XYZ file of C-alpha atoms in Angstrom:
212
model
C 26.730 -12.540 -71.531
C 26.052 -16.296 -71.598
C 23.035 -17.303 -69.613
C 23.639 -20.500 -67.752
C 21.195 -23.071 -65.697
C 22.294 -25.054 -62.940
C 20.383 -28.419 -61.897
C 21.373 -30.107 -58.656
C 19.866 -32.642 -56.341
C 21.542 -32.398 -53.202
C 23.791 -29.647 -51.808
C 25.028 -28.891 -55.008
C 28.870 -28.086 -54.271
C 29.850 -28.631 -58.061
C 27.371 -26.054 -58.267
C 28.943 -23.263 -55.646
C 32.210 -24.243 -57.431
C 31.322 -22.848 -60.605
C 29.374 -19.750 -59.020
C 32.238 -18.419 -56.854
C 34.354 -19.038 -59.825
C 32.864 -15.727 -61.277
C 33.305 -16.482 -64.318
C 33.585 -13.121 -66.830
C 31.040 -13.331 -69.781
C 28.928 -16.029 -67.554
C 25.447 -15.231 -65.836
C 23.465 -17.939 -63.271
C 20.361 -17.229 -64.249
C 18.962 -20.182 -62.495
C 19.371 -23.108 -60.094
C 16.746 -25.928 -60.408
C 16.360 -29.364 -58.373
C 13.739 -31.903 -58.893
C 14.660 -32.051 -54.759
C 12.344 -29.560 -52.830
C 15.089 -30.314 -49.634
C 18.040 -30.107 -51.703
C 20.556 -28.020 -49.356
C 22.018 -26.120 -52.756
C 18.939 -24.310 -53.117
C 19.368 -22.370 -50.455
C 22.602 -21.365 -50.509
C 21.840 -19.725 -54.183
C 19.280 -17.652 -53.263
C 21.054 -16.609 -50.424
C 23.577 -15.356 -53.125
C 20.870 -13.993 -54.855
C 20.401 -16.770 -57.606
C 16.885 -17.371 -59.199
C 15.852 -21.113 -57.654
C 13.100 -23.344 -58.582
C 11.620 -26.722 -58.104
C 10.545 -29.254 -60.334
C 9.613 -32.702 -57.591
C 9.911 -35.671 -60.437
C 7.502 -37.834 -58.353
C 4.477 -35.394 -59.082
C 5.265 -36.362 -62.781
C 3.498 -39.718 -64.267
C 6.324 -40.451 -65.992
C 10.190 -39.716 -67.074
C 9.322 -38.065 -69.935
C 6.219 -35.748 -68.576
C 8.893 -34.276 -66.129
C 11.420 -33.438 -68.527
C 9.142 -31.963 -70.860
C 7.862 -29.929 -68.223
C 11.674 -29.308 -66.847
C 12.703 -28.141 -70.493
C 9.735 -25.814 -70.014
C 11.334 -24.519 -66.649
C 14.984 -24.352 -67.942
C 14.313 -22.621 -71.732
C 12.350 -19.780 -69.941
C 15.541 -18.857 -68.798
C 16.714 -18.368 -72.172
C 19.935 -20.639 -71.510
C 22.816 -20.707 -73.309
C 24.267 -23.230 -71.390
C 23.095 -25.918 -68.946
C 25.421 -27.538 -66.309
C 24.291 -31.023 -64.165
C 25.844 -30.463 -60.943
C 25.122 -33.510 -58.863
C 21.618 -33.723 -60.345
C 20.562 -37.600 -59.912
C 18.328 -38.285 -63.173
C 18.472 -39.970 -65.993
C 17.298 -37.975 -68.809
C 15.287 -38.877 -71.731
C 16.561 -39.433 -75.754
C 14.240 -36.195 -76.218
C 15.801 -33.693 -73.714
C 19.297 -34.628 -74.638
C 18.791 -34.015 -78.223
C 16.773 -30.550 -77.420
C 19.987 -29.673 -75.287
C 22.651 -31.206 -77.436
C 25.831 -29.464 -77.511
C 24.483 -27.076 -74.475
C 25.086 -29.507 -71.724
C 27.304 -30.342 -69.762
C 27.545 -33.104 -67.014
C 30.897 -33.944 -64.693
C 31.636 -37.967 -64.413
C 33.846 -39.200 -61.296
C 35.946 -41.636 -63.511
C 38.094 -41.009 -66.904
C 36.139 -41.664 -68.888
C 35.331 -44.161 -71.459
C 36.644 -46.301 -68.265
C 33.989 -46.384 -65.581
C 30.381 -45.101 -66.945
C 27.630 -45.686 -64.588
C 28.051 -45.669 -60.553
C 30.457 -46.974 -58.043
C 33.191 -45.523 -60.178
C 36.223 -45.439 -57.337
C 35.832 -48.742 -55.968
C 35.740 -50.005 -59.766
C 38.886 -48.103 -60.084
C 40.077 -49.586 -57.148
C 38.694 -53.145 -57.867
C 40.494 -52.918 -61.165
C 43.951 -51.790 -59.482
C 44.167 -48.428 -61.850
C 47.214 -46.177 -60.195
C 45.189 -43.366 -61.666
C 41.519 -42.083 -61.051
C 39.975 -38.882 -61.901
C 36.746 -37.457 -63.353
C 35.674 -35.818 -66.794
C 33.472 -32.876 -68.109
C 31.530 -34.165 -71.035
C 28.957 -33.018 -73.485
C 25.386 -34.676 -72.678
C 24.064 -37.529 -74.813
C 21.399 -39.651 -74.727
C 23.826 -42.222 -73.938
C 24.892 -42.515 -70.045
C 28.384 -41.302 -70.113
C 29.215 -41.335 -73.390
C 28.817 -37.491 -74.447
C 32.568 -35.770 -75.992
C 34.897 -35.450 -73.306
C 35.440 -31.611 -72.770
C 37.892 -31.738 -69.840
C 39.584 -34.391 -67.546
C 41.847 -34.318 -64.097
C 43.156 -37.287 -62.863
C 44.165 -37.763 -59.690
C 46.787 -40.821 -58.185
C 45.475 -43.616 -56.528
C 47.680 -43.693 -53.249
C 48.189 -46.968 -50.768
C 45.265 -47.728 -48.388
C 42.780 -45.754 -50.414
C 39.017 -46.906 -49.834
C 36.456 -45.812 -52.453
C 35.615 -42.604 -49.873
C 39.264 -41.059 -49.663
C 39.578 -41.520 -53.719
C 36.082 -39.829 -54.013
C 37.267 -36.773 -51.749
C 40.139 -36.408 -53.225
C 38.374 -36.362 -56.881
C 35.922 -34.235 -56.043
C 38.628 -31.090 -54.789
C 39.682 -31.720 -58.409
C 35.722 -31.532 -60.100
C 35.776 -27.969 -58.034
C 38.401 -26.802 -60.013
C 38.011 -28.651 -63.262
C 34.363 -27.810 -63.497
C 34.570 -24.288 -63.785
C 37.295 -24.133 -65.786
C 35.283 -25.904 -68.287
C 32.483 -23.914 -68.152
C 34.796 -21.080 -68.087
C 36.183 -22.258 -71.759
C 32.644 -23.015 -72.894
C 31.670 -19.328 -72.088
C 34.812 -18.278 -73.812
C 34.725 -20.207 -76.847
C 38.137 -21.766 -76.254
C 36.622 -25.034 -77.986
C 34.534 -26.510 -80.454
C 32.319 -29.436 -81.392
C 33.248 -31.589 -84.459
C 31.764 -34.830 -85.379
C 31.004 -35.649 -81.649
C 34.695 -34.688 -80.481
C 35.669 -31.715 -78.588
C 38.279 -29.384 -80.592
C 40.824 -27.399 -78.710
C 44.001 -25.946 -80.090
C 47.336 -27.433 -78.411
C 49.426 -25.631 -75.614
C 53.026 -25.318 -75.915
C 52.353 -26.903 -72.019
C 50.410 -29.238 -72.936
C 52.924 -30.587 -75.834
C 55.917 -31.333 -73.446
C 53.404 -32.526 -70.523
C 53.375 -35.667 -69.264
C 51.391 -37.218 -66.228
C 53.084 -40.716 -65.120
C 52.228 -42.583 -61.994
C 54.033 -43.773 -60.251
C 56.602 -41.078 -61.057
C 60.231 -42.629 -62.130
């Protein structure tokens, strides 16, 4: 069983995504938000999900508070720990302590997009495809090994909001799935790349847009 720690900010539906996904060899042990009001907190311990809270602005400084959220998380014993909507930028130190053991999800396919206001970028830059990607945590924003992407089209009359709705139905299912293969051991890390072996699907797949 694979111990696994959730940090969120907000309502955390990444989060619930990856919880009613049930996933077989996977345990929550905890869900954490430097957010005392974060909605997500309460809908885990209404599902009977240890919760805590860390507030960030009690800490003097960005690296005081994730020393003393490293603290929080590693007395959970994790084996894994997923950002799920959790709005921080983490130090060099607690990347490193959590390298290969951390996973974030990215609104953009990434390397295209890092940072924020990826689907009006998208938009901006008239892509016909958008999507978002699972990665390994670095201490570089954005830049950890991809793990998993889903792409979605980019359809006439999109604004930045219907593109984000319509990538985040696609984070609910690609988010688990990736934790789900973590769990599993259905890849591995090589020389800061993600190793998977190659489905007989995958080999005669092809996405195009717009379709011929």
């Amino acid at each position: 069983m694979k111990n696994i720690v959730i940090l969120i900010s907000g309502r955390g539906s990444n989060m619930q995504a990856i919880v009613e996904a049930d996933i077989p060899g996977a345990r929550i042990a905890a869900v954490i938000s430097n957010r005392p009001d974060a909605a997500g907190l309460a809908w885990a311990a209404a599902r009977g999900i240890h919760t805590a809270v860390l507030d960030h602005k009690a800490f003097a400084s960005r690296e005081a508070f994730d020393t003393a959220l490293a603290d929080r998380i590693d007395s959970f014993a994790p084996d894994l720990v997923v950002l799920a909507g959790f709005m921080r930028i983490l130090s060099a130190g607690f990347t490193r302590h959590y390298q290969g053991r951390m996973l974030n999800v990215h609104p953009s396919l990434l390397p295209a997009f890092t940072g924020l206001n990826t689907h009006q970028r998208a938009l901006d830059a008239g892509c016909m495809l958008a999507g978002c990607t699972v990665h390994f945590v670095t201490a570089e924003l954005d830049h950890g090994p991809i793990v998993a992407q889903g792409a979605v089209a980019i359809l006439p009359g999109d604004t930045a909001q219907t593109l984000a709705q319509r990538t985040l139905a696609v984070e609910h299912q690609l988010y688990p799935a990736a934790v789900h293969d973590f769990v599993s051991g259905q890849f591995t890390l090589c020389d800061e790349r993600v190793i998977r072996p190659v489905t007989a699907q995958q080999q005669a797949g092809r996405l195009l847009s717009p379709q011929p």
